[in-house]
PDB file of C-alpha atoms in Angstrom:
ATOM      1  CA  MET A   1     143.218  67.679 104.919  1.00 48.00           C
ATOM      2  CA  TYR A   2     146.458  68.827 103.747  1.00 57.00           C
ATOM      3  CA  GLN A   3     145.512  70.644 100.624  1.00 65.00           C
ATOM      4  CA  ASN A   4     143.775  73.528 102.289  1.00 90.00           C
ATOM      5  CA  GLU A   5     145.865  76.753 102.100  1.00 93.00           C
ATOM      6  CA  GLN A   6     145.958  80.320 103.340  1.00 94.00           C
ATOM      7  CA  ALA A   7     148.182  83.406 103.188  1.00 94.00           C
ATOM      8  CA  GLY A   8     149.783  83.941 106.484  1.00 95.00           C
ATOM      9  CA  ILE A   9     149.639  82.148 109.499  1.00 96.00           C
ATOM     10  CA  ASP A  10     146.741  83.730 111.484  1.00 95.00           C
ATOM     11  CA  GLY A  11     144.811  80.932 113.151  1.00 95.00           C
ATOM     12  CA  ILE A  12     147.184  78.292 112.482  1.00 97.00           C
ATOM     13  CA  GLU A  13     148.516  76.094 115.214  1.00 97.00           C
ATOM     14  CA  ARG A  14     151.919  77.253 116.758  1.00 97.00           C
ATOM     15  CA  ILE A  15     154.513  75.025 118.080  1.00 98.00           C
ATOM     16  CA  ASP A  16     157.586  75.982 119.610  1.00 96.00           C
ATOM     17  CA  LEU A  17     161.297  75.132 119.006  1.00 96.00           C
ATOM     18  CA  GLU A  18     161.494  72.236 121.470  1.00 97.00           C
ATOM     19  CA  HIS A  19     158.532  70.648 120.017  1.00 97.00           C
ATOM     20  CA  THR A  20     159.909  70.765 116.265  1.00 97.00           C
ATOM     21  CA  LYS A  21     163.373  69.324 117.605  1.00 96.00           C
ATOM     22  CA  LYS A  22     161.352  66.376 119.024  1.00 97.00           C
ATOM     23  CA  LEU A  23     159.558  65.874 115.900  1.00 98.00           C
ATOM     24  CA  VAL A  24     162.622  65.936 113.746  1.00 97.00           C
ATOM     25  CA  SER A  25     164.570  63.736 116.066  1.00 95.00           C
ATOM     26  CA  ARG A  26     161.890  61.017 115.609  1.00 96.00           C
ATOM     27  CA  GLY A  27     162.325  61.368 111.793  1.00 95.00           C
ATOM     28  CA  LEU A  28     160.142  59.996 109.001  1.00 97.00           C
ATOM     29  CA  ASN A  29     157.647  57.123 109.730  1.00 98.00           C
ATOM     30  CA  TYR A  30     159.275  54.676 107.247  1.00 98.00           C
ATOM     31  CA  ASP A  31     156.758  52.013 108.258  1.00 98.00           C
ATOM     32  CA  ALA A  32     153.671  54.134 107.221  1.00 98.00           C
ATOM     33  CA  LEU A  33     155.379  55.133 104.152  1.00 98.00           C
ATOM     34  CA  ALA A  34     156.085  51.258 103.185  1.00 98.00           C
ATOM     35  CA  ALA A  35     152.658  50.447 104.015  1.00 98.00           C
ATOM     36  CA  GLY A  36     151.439  53.303 101.641  1.00 98.00           C
ATOM     37  CA  GLY A  37     153.603  51.851  98.634  1.00 98.00           C
ATOM     38  CA  PHE A  38     156.966  53.751  99.072  1.00 98.00           C
ATOM     39  CA  SER A  39     159.899  51.688  98.807  1.00 98.00           C
ATOM     40  CA  ILE A  40     162.607  52.144 101.585  1.00 98.00           C
ATOM     41  CA  SER A  41     166.117  51.322 100.993  1.00 98.00           C
ATOM     42  CA  ASP A  42     169.546  51.963 102.631  1.00 97.00           C
ATOM     43  CA  THR A  43     172.464  53.373 100.774  1.00 97.00           C
ATOM     44  CA  GLU A  44     175.915  53.114 102.277  1.00 97.00           C
ATOM     45  CA  ILE A  45     178.729  55.621 100.984  1.00 96.00           C
ATOM     46  CA  ASP A  46     182.423  55.038 101.286  1.00 96.00           C
ATOM     47  CA  GLU A  47     184.066  58.478 102.100  1.00 95.00           C
ATOM     48  CA  ALA A  48     187.035  57.393  99.923  1.00 96.00           C
ATOM     49  CA  ASP A  49     184.674  57.409  96.946  1.00 97.00           C
ATOM     50  CA  PHE A  50     183.345  60.881  97.807  1.00 96.00           C
ATOM     51  CA  ASP A  51     187.085  62.126  98.002  1.00 95.00           C
ATOM     52  CA  ARG A  52     187.680  60.676  94.351  1.00 97.00           C
ATOM     53  CA  TYR A  53     184.435  62.721  93.268  1.00 97.00           C
ATOM     54  CA  LEU A  54     185.949  65.998  94.948  1.00 96.00           C
ATOM     55  CA  GLU A  55     189.325  65.330  92.994  1.00 97.00           C
ATOM     56  CA  LYS A  56     187.724  64.681  89.795  1.00 97.00           C
ATOM     57  CA  VAL A  57     185.178  67.894  90.012  1.00 98.00           C
ATOM     58  CA  ASP A  58     187.846  70.267  91.652  1.00 97.00           C
ATOM     59  CA  TYR A  59     185.386  72.751  93.109  1.00 96.00           C
ATOM     60  CA  GLU A  60     188.040  75.162  94.434  1.00 94.00           C
ATOM     61  CA  GLY A  61     189.870  75.361  91.143  1.00 96.00           C
ATOM     62  CA  ARG A  62     186.689  75.147  88.728  1.00 97.00           C
ATOM     63  CA  TYR A  63     184.181  76.956  90.829  1.00 97.00           C
ATOM     64  CA  PRO A  64     186.164  79.075  93.207  1.00 95.00           C
ATOM     65  CA  THR A  65     183.549  81.741  93.744  1.00 95.00           C
ATOM     66  CA  TYR A  66     180.927  79.137  94.740  1.00 95.00           C
ATOM     67  CA  TYR A  67     183.351  77.317  96.970  1.00 93.00           C
ATOM     68  CA  LYS A  68     184.366  80.647  98.645  1.00 92.00           C
ATOM     69  CA  HIS A  69     180.861  81.622  99.095  1.00 91.00           C
ATOM     70  CA  PHE A  70     180.024  78.847 101.499  1.00 85.00           C
ATOM     71  CA  SER A  71     183.482  78.515 102.969  1.00 83.00           C
ATOM     72  CA  ASP A  72     183.378  82.132 104.113  1.00 81.00           C
ATOM     73  CA  HIS A  73     179.428  81.582 105.048  1.00 70.00           C
ATOM     74  CA  PHE A  74     180.367  78.693 107.315  1.00 67.00           C
ATOM     75  CA  LEU A  75     183.085  80.725 108.997  1.00 56.00           C
ATOM     76  CA  LYS A  76     180.921  83.709 109.524  1.00 63.00           C
ATOM     77  CA  VAL A  77     178.420  81.724 111.565  1.00 63.00           C
ATOM     78  CA  GLY A  78     181.133  80.183 113.493  1.00 63.00           C
ATOM     79  CA  ARG A  79     181.339  76.723 111.944  1.00 65.00           C
ATOM     80  CA  PRO A  80     184.572  75.196 110.287  1.00 59.00           C
ATOM     81  CA  ALA A  81     185.094  75.973 106.635  1.00 54.00           C
ATOM     82  CA  GLU A  82     185.428  72.436 106.093  1.00 71.00           C
ATOM     83  CA  LYS A  83     181.621  71.926 106.452  1.00 76.00           C
ATOM     84  CA  VAL A  84     181.490  73.113 102.864  1.00 85.00           C
ATOM     85  CA  LYS A  85     182.088  69.563 102.203  1.00 90.00           C
ATOM     86  CA  LYS A  86     178.181  68.792 103.255  1.00 89.00           C
ATOM     87  CA  LYS A  87     177.045  70.971 100.430  1.00 90.00           C
ATOM     88  CA  LEU A  88     179.408  69.225  97.956  1.00 95.00           C
ATOM     89  CA  PHE A  89     178.118  65.790  99.416  1.00 96.00           C
ATOM     90  CA  GLU A  90     174.602  66.507  98.205  1.00 96.00           C
ATOM     91  CA  GLN A  91     175.891  66.871  94.685  1.00 97.00           C
ATOM     92  CA  TYR A  92     177.853  63.811  94.842  1.00 98.00           C
ATOM     93  CA  ILE A  93     174.773  61.915  96.185  1.00 98.00           C
ATOM     94  CA  ALA A  94     172.692  63.160  93.053  1.00 98.00           C
ATOM     95  CA  ALA A  95     175.349  61.857  90.732  1.00 98.00           C
ATOM     96  CA  PHE A  96     176.071  58.690  92.750  1.00 98.00           C
ATOM     97  CA  LEU A  97     172.265  57.801  92.853  1.00 98.00           C
ATOM     98  CA  SER A  98     171.331  58.737  89.251  1.00 97.00           C
ATOM     99  CA  ASN A  99     174.344  57.761  87.049  1.00 93.00           C
ATOM    100  CA  PRO A 100     174.120  60.573  84.425  1.00 98.00           C
ATOM    101  CA  GLY A 101     175.898  60.527  81.285  1.00 98.00           C
ATOM    102  CA  SER A 102     175.816  60.767  77.514  1.00 98.00           C
ATOM    103  CA  GLY A 103     172.497  61.424  75.555  1.00 97.00           C
ATOM    104  CA  GLN A 104     170.582  62.552  78.787  1.00 98.00           C
ATOM    105  CA  ARG A 105     168.519  65.582  79.409  1.00 98.00           C
ATOM    106  CA  THR A 106     168.825  66.922  83.012  1.00 98.00           C
ATOM    107  CA  ILE A 107     167.347  69.748  85.017  1.00 98.00           C
ATOM    108  CA  ASP A 108     168.855  71.198  88.267  1.00 98.00           C
ATOM    109  CA  VAL A 109     165.635  72.764  89.810  1.00 98.00           C
ATOM    110  CA  ALA A 110     165.919  75.907  92.128  1.00 97.00           C
ATOM    111  CA  ALA A 111     169.628  75.802  91.300  1.00 98.00           C
ATOM    112  CA  ALA A 112     170.602  79.229  92.200  1.00 96.00           C
ATOM    113  CA  PHE A 113     174.241  79.707  91.471  1.00 96.00           C
ATOM    114  CA  GLY A 114     175.089  76.149  92.356  1.00 97.00           C
ATOM    115  CA  PRO A 115     177.463  74.544  89.846  1.00 98.00           C
ATOM    116  CA  TYR A 116     175.772  70.923  89.648  1.00 98.00           C
ATOM    117  CA  SER A 117     174.196  71.498  86.189  1.00 98.00           C
ATOM    118  CA  HIS A 118     177.639  72.351  84.890  1.00 98.00           C
ATOM    119  CA  ILE A 119     179.225  69.364  86.435  1.00 98.00           C
ATOM    120  CA  LEU A 120     176.511  67.232  84.777  1.00 98.00           C
ATOM    121  CA  LYS A 121     177.443  68.769  81.509  1.00 98.00           C
ATOM    122  CA  THR A 122     181.283  69.112  81.687  1.00 98.00           C
ATOM    123  CA  VAL A 123     182.083  66.009  83.929  1.00 98.00           C
ATOM    124  CA  TYR A 124     179.206  63.502  83.357  1.00 98.00           C
ATOM    125  CA  GLY A 125     178.777  64.492  79.652  1.00 98.00           C
ATOM    126  CA  VAL A 126     174.988  64.702  79.611  1.00 98.00           C
ATOM    127  CA  GLU A 127     173.457  66.003  76.204  1.00 98.00           C
ATOM    128  CA  THR A 128     171.475  68.823  77.706  1.00 98.00           C
ATOM    129  CA  ALA A 129     171.826  70.451  81.279  1.00 98.00           C
ATOM    130  CA  TYR A 130     169.015  72.675  82.264  1.00 98.00           C
ATOM    131  CA  HIS A 131     169.892  75.128  85.129  1.00 98.00           C
ATOM    132  CA  GLN A 132     166.479  76.437  86.450  1.00 98.00           C
ATOM    133  CA  ASP A 133     165.728  79.244  89.074  1.00 97.00           C
ATOM    134  CA  LEU A 134     162.896  81.694  89.924  1.00 93.00           C
ATOM    135  CA  ASN A 135     165.751  84.417  90.186  1.00 91.00           C
ATOM    136  CA  SER A 136     168.085  85.831  87.762  1.00 93.00           C
ATOM    137  CA  PHE A 137     171.430  84.478  87.433  1.00 97.00           C
ATOM    138  CA  ASP A 138     174.565  86.285  88.231  1.00 97.00           C
ATOM    139  CA  THR A 139     176.947  85.103  85.402  1.00 97.00           C
ATOM    140  CA  GLU A 140     179.320  87.889  86.368  1.00 97.00           C
ATOM    141  CA  ARG A 141     180.126  86.544  89.845  1.00 96.00           C
ATOM    142  CA  PHE A 142     179.412  82.780  88.769  1.00 97.00           C
ATOM    143  CA  PRO A 143     181.063  82.633  85.254  1.00 97.00           C
ATOM    144  CA  TYR A 144     180.423  78.989  84.860  1.00 98.00           C
ATOM    145  CA  LEU A 145     176.705  79.831  84.431  1.00 98.00           C
ATOM    146  CA  GLY A 146     177.371  81.902  81.490  1.00 97.00           C
ATOM    147  CA  ASP A 147     180.006  79.972  79.491  1.00 98.00           C
ATOM    148  CA  GLY A 148     177.356  78.166  77.116  1.00 98.00           C
ATOM    149  CA  GLU A 149     177.679  74.845  78.727  1.00 98.00           C
ATOM    150  CA  VAL A 150     174.215  74.904  80.440  1.00 98.00           C
ATOM    151  CA  GLU A 151     170.863  76.279  79.439  1.00 98.00           C
ATOM    152  CA  LEU A 152     169.613  78.736  81.825  1.00 98.00           C
ATOM    153  CA  VAL A 153     165.852  78.527  82.628  1.00 98.00           C
ATOM    154  CA  ARG A 154     164.383  81.321  84.692  1.00 96.00           C
ATOM    155  CA  GLY A 155     160.782  80.894  85.972  1.00 94.00           C
ATOM    156  CA  ASN A 156     158.722  78.996  88.364  1.00 94.00           C
ATOM    157  CA  ALA A 157     159.449  75.269  88.884  1.00 96.00           C
ATOM    158  CA  ILE A 158     155.956  74.282  88.811  1.00 96.00           C
ATOM    159  CA  ASP A 159     155.852  75.379  85.055  1.00 96.00           C
ATOM    160  CA  ILE A 160     158.963  74.579  83.250  1.00 97.00           C
ATOM    161  CA  PRO A 161     159.224  75.238  79.692  1.00 97.00           C
ATOM    162  CA  VAL A 162     160.078  71.712  78.556  1.00 97.00           C
ATOM    163  CA  GLU A 163     158.365  69.066  76.642  1.00 98.00           C
ATOM    164  CA  ASP A 164     156.279  66.447  78.060  1.00 98.00           C
ATOM    165  CA  ASN A 165     158.104  63.121  78.741  1.00 98.00           C
ATOM    166  CA  SER A 166     161.531  64.685  77.655  1.00 98.00           C
ATOM    167  CA  ILE A 167     163.716  64.672  80.908  1.00 98.00           C
ATOM    168  CA  ASP A 168     165.793  61.821  82.152  1.00 98.00           C
ATOM    169  CA  TYR A 169     166.790  63.338  85.583  1.00 98.00           C
ATOM    170  CA  MET A 170     165.403  66.367  87.643  1.00 98.00           C
ATOM    171  CA  TYR A 171     167.501  67.309  90.905  1.00 98.00           C
ATOM    172  CA  LEU A 172     166.441  69.585  93.677  1.00 98.00           C
ATOM    173  CA  LEU A 173     169.434  70.134  96.035  1.00 97.00           C
ATOM    174  CA  ASN A 174     168.653  71.560  99.386  1.00 94.00           C
ATOM    175  CA  SER A 175     165.802  73.469  98.028  1.00 96.00           C
ATOM    176  CA  TRP A 176     162.288  71.696  98.199  1.00 97.00           C
ATOM    177  CA  GLU A 177     161.629  72.463 101.625  1.00 97.00           C
ATOM    178  CA  HIS A 178     161.409  76.072 100.593  1.00 95.00           C
ATOM    179  CA  PHE A 179     158.576  75.633  98.228  1.00 96.00           C
ATOM    180  CA  GLN A 180     155.524  77.191  99.589  1.00 94.00           C
ATOM    181  CA  ALA A 181     152.238  75.239  99.640  1.00 94.00           C
ATOM    182  CA  PRO A 182     151.182  74.083  97.332  1.00 94.00           C
ATOM    183  CA  SER A 183     154.156  74.449  95.017  1.00 95.00           C
ATOM    184  CA  ASP A 184     155.800  71.539  96.682  1.00 96.00           C
ATOM    185  CA  VAL A 185     153.343  69.130  95.273  1.00 97.00           C
ATOM    186  CA  GLY A 186     153.151  71.283  92.158  1.00 97.00           C
ATOM    187  CA  LEU A 187     156.884  70.174  91.477  1.00 98.00           C
ATOM    188  CA  LEU A 188     155.803  66.620  91.734  1.00 98.00           C
ATOM    189  CA  LEU A 189     153.065  67.213  89.101  1.00 98.00           C
ATOM    190  CA  GLU A 190     155.562  69.029  86.893  1.00 98.00           C
ATOM    191  CA  ALA A 191     157.845  66.042  87.279  1.00 98.00           C
ATOM    192  CA  GLN A 192     155.131  63.735  86.418  1.00 98.00           C
ATOM    193  CA  ARG A 193     154.452  65.591  83.181  1.00 98.00           C
ATOM    194  CA  SER A 194     157.972  66.346  81.891  1.00 98.00           C
ATOM    195  CA  LEU A 195     159.968  63.106  82.898  1.00 98.00           C
ATOM    196  CA  LYS A 196     160.391  60.282  80.504  1.00 98.00           C
ATOM    197  CA  PRO A 197     158.993  56.775  81.289  1.00 98.00           C
ATOM    198  CA  GLY A 198     161.715  55.457  83.726  1.00 98.00           C
ATOM    199  CA  GLY A 199     163.077  59.159  84.402  1.00 98.00           C
ATOM    200  CA  LYS A 200     163.696  60.282  88.004  1.00 98.00           C
ATOM    201  CA  LEU A 201     163.303  63.045  90.428  1.00 98.00           C
ATOM    202  CA  LEU A 202     165.856  63.246  93.050  1.00 98.00           C
ATOM    203  CA  ILE A 203     165.118  65.449  96.309  1.00 98.00           C
ATOM    204  CA  ILE A 204     168.384  65.728  98.131  1.00 98.00           C
ATOM    205  CA  PRO A 205     167.859  65.853 101.226  1.00 97.00           C
ATOM    206  CA  ILE A 206     164.212  65.551 102.095  1.00 97.00           C
ATOM    207  CA  LYS A 207     163.663  67.353 105.437  1.00 97.00           C
ATOM    208  CA  GLY A 208     161.494  64.569 107.252  1.00 97.00           C
ATOM    209  CA  ALA A 209     159.600  64.632 110.721  1.00 98.00           C
ATOM    210  CA  ALA A 210     157.157  62.681 112.639  1.00 98.00           C
ATOM    211  CA  GLN A 211     154.775  65.328 111.865  1.00 98.00           C
ATOM    212  CA  ALA A 212     154.670  67.856 109.292  1.00 97.00           C
ATOM    213  CA  PHE A 213     155.337  71.439 110.287  1.00 98.00           C
ATOM    214  CA  VAL A 214     156.713  74.735 108.724  1.00 98.00           C
ATOM    215  CA  ARG A 215     159.486  76.929 110.132  1.00 97.00           C
ATOM    216  CA  THR A 216     159.067  80.649 109.594  1.00 97.00           C
ATOM    217  CA  ASP A 217     160.403  84.012 110.530  1.00 95.00           C
ATOM    218  CA  PRO A 218     157.913  86.651 109.714  1.00 94.00           C
ATOM    219  CA  ASP A 219     160.673  89.182 110.198  1.00 92.00           C
ATOM    220  CA  MET A 220     162.031  87.727 106.991  1.00 92.00           C
ATOM    221  CA  TRP A 221     158.833  88.032 104.887  1.00 92.00           C
ATOM    222  CA  GLU A 222     159.565  91.165 102.980  1.00 87.00           C
ATOM    223  CA  ARG A 223     163.369  90.910 103.174  1.00 85.00           C
ATOM    224  CA  LYS A 224     163.704  87.430 101.807  1.00 84.00           C
ATOM    225  CA  GLN A 225     160.323  86.909  99.955  1.00 73.00           C
ATOM    226  CA  VAL A 226     160.614  86.033  96.197  1.00 68.00           C
ATOM    227  CA  TYR A 227     157.459  84.416  95.193  1.00 71.00           C
ATOM    228  CA  GLN A 228     155.099  87.499  95.455  1.00 75.00           C
ATOM    229  CA  LYS A 229     156.572  90.753  96.730  1.00 73.00           C
ATOM    230  CA  GLY A 230     154.628  92.350  99.477  1.00 78.00           C
ATOM    231  CA  HIS A 231     152.524  89.309  99.959  1.00 85.00           C
ATOM    232  CA  GLU A 232     152.471  86.873 102.794  1.00 91.00           C
ATOM    233  CA  PRO A 233     153.625  83.252 102.133  1.00 94.00           C
ATOM    234  CA  VAL A 234     151.123  80.531 101.678  1.00 95.00           C
ATOM    235  CA  PHE A 235     150.915  77.833 104.528  1.00 96.00           C
ATOM    236  CA  ARG A 236     148.661  74.639 104.859  1.00 96.00           C
ATOM    237  CA  SER A 237     145.889  75.444 107.326  1.00 95.00           C
ATOM    238  CA  ASN A 238     146.274  72.185 109.071  1.00 94.00           C
ATOM    239  CA  VAL A 239     150.163  71.946 109.482  1.00 97.00           C
ATOM    240  CA  PRO A 240     151.567  73.792 112.564  1.00 97.00           C
ATOM    241  CA  VAL A 241     153.978  76.432 112.347  1.00 98.00           C
ATOM    242  CA  ASN A 242     157.139  77.300 114.449  1.00 98.00           C
ATOM    243  CA  THR A 243     157.830  81.244 114.346  1.00 96.00           C
ATOM    244  CA  SER A 244     161.009  80.942 116.194  1.00 91.00           C
ATOM    245  CA  ALA A 245     163.879  83.306 114.759  1.00 91.00           C
ATOM    246  CA  CYS A 246     165.219  81.016 111.810  1.00 91.00           C
ATOM    247  CA  ARG A 247     166.080  83.488 109.080  1.00 88.00           C
ATOM    248  CA  GLN A 248     163.665  81.505 106.839  1.00 94.00           C
ATOM    249  CA  VAL A 249     160.548  82.735 105.093  1.00 95.00           C
ATOM    250  CA  TYR A 250     159.418  79.004 104.633  1.00 96.00           C
ATOM    251  CA  ASP A 251     160.956  75.824 105.570  1.00 97.00           C
ATOM    252  CA  GLN A 252     158.699  72.950 105.212  1.00 97.00           C
ATOM    253  CA  TYR A 253     159.396  69.665 107.068  1.00 98.00           C
ATOM    254  CA  HIS A 254     157.390  66.805 105.393  1.00 98.00           C
ATOM    255  CA  ASP A 255     155.885  63.832 107.363  1.00 98.00           C
ATOM    256  CA  ALA A 256     154.386  60.338 105.968  1.00 98.00           C
ATOM    257  CA  LYS A 257     151.121  61.404 105.843  1.00 97.00           C
ATOM    258  CA  LEU A 258     151.829  64.538 103.691  1.00 97.00           C
ATOM    259  CA  LEU A 259     154.043  62.566 101.272  1.00 98.00           C
ATOM    260  CA  LEU A 260     151.459  59.615 100.904  1.00 97.00           C
ATOM    261  CA  ALA A 261     148.720  62.530 100.025  1.00 96.00           C
ATOM    262  CA  PHE A 262     151.221  63.906  97.394  1.00 97.00           C
ATOM    263  CA  ALA A 263     151.720  60.190  95.852  1.00 98.00           C
ATOM    264  CA  GLU A 264     147.590  59.994  95.660  1.00 97.00           C
ATOM    265  CA  MET A 265     147.900  63.044  93.486  1.00 97.00           C
ATOM    266  CA  THR A 266     150.794  61.865  91.171  1.00 98.00           C
ATOM    267  CA  PRO A 267     149.682  58.276  90.263  1.00 98.00           C
ATOM    268  CA  GLU A 268     152.186  58.135  87.335  1.00 98.00           C
ATOM    269  CA  LEU A 269     155.029  58.377  89.713  1.00 98.00           C
ATOM    270  CA  SER A 270     156.585  55.507  92.103  1.00 98.00           C
ATOM    271  CA  TYR A 271     158.408  56.750  95.342  1.00 98.00           C
ATOM    272  CA  GLU A 272     161.329  55.488  97.272  1.00 98.00           C
ATOM    273  CA  VAL A 273     163.117  56.964 100.219  1.00 98.00           C
ATOM    274  CA  LYS A 274     166.889  56.207 100.201  1.00 98.00           C
ATOM    275  CA  LYS A 275     168.571  56.424 103.744  1.00 97.00           C
ATOM    276  CA  VAL A 276     171.966  57.528 102.881  1.00 97.00           C
ATOM    277  CA  ARG A 277     174.789  56.864 105.550  1.00 96.00           C
ATOM    278  CA  PHE A 278     178.492  56.626 105.625  1.00 94.00           C
ATOM    279  CA  LYS A 279     180.128  53.346 106.223  1.00 93.00           C
ATOM    280  CA  SER A 280     182.450  55.230 108.699  1.00 92.00           C
ATOM    281  CA  GLN A 281     181.293  58.621 109.699  1.00 91.00           C
ATOM    282  CA  PRO A 282     183.576  61.365 108.853  1.00 91.00           C
ATOM    283  CA  GLU A 283     184.192  64.151 111.554  1.00 87.00           C
ATOM    284  CA  TRP A 284     183.214  67.033 109.206  1.00 87.00           C
ATOM    285  CA  TYR A 285     179.847  65.543 108.447  1.00 89.00           C
ATOM    286  CA  GLY A 286     178.498  65.317 112.070  1.00 81.00           C
ATOM    287  CA  GLY A 287     175.767  62.736 113.043  1.00 78.00           C
ATOM    288  CA  GLY A 288     173.435  60.858 111.305  1.00 84.00           C
ATOM    289  CA  GLY A 289     173.058  60.901 107.465  1.00 90.00           C
ATOM    290  CA  LEU A 290     170.331  62.166 104.896  1.00 95.00           C
ATOM    291  CA  ASP A 291     167.258  60.954 103.390  1.00 97.00           C
ATOM    292  CA  VAL A 292     166.771  61.083  99.735  1.00 98.00           C
ATOM    293  CA  LEU A 293     163.195  61.187  98.066  1.00 98.00           C
ATOM    294  CA  VAL A 294     163.444  59.512  94.532  1.00 98.00           C
ATOM    295  CA  ALA A 295     160.143  59.725  92.247  1.00 98.00           C
ATOM    296  CA  ALA A 296     160.569  57.706  89.218  1.00 98.00           C
ATOM    297  CA  ARG A 297     157.977  58.040  86.320  1.00 98.00           C
ATOM    298  CA  ARG A 298     156.206  54.860  85.591  1.00 97.00           C
TER     299      ARG A 298
END
């Protein structure tokens, strides 16, 4: 039922902001995922370990334009600049859960100008760090992308020019939710093709809800659309849409039924949801934690 797609939102069920908040607050149905073959696990983080990671990477010193971009952004929207730690925490979790190192080939997918691929190469010593995105790379503003440490790959994430069974780790950091139908499952199919046996795809975080829905702001379609200029984005016809102003072209919240349907389409992948939480919640993070979707090649 989830694989029927159409351009635009005409005729698709609309839900309001309050409805979507209730769906998000209820979260993923972990029991349904477990019944369908997903592993569900808890991961507890010590903030002191995250602090050691920050000291080792030194974002402000090594990636000042990246750090300033998000610090300025949070200040602009009225949030403390320290909230930039939430962005850096996702990169820490990616390394924490995957243990990257010598001899490995990695891909940071839909990476934009993020430094994680560079961190994988220069801090963790992976053999090859691919940095993939659909858009061009601003190596002048973000010089770490042009210093030769990472291999830039411009193109669609559902058709990455790497060999079959060649990648140890694929990462998506705060990006999968923006993959329009059916490219979100297309990415899983690409992971199934390109990962080595035992290799893993980590999606950090996964936006989960009790029922799948999409947020979109039609006023953004022409201004932010990057997939097909001048075309409406593609939606699943049976997944409701919230069109409240959100400055997003496409923001997919996945539910258990949708994830289980994807798993049926990718039988060579095994799936796990890791519930990541702090031992003691830091003030800068806010409430709760995050869910990570891990897909491992059998």
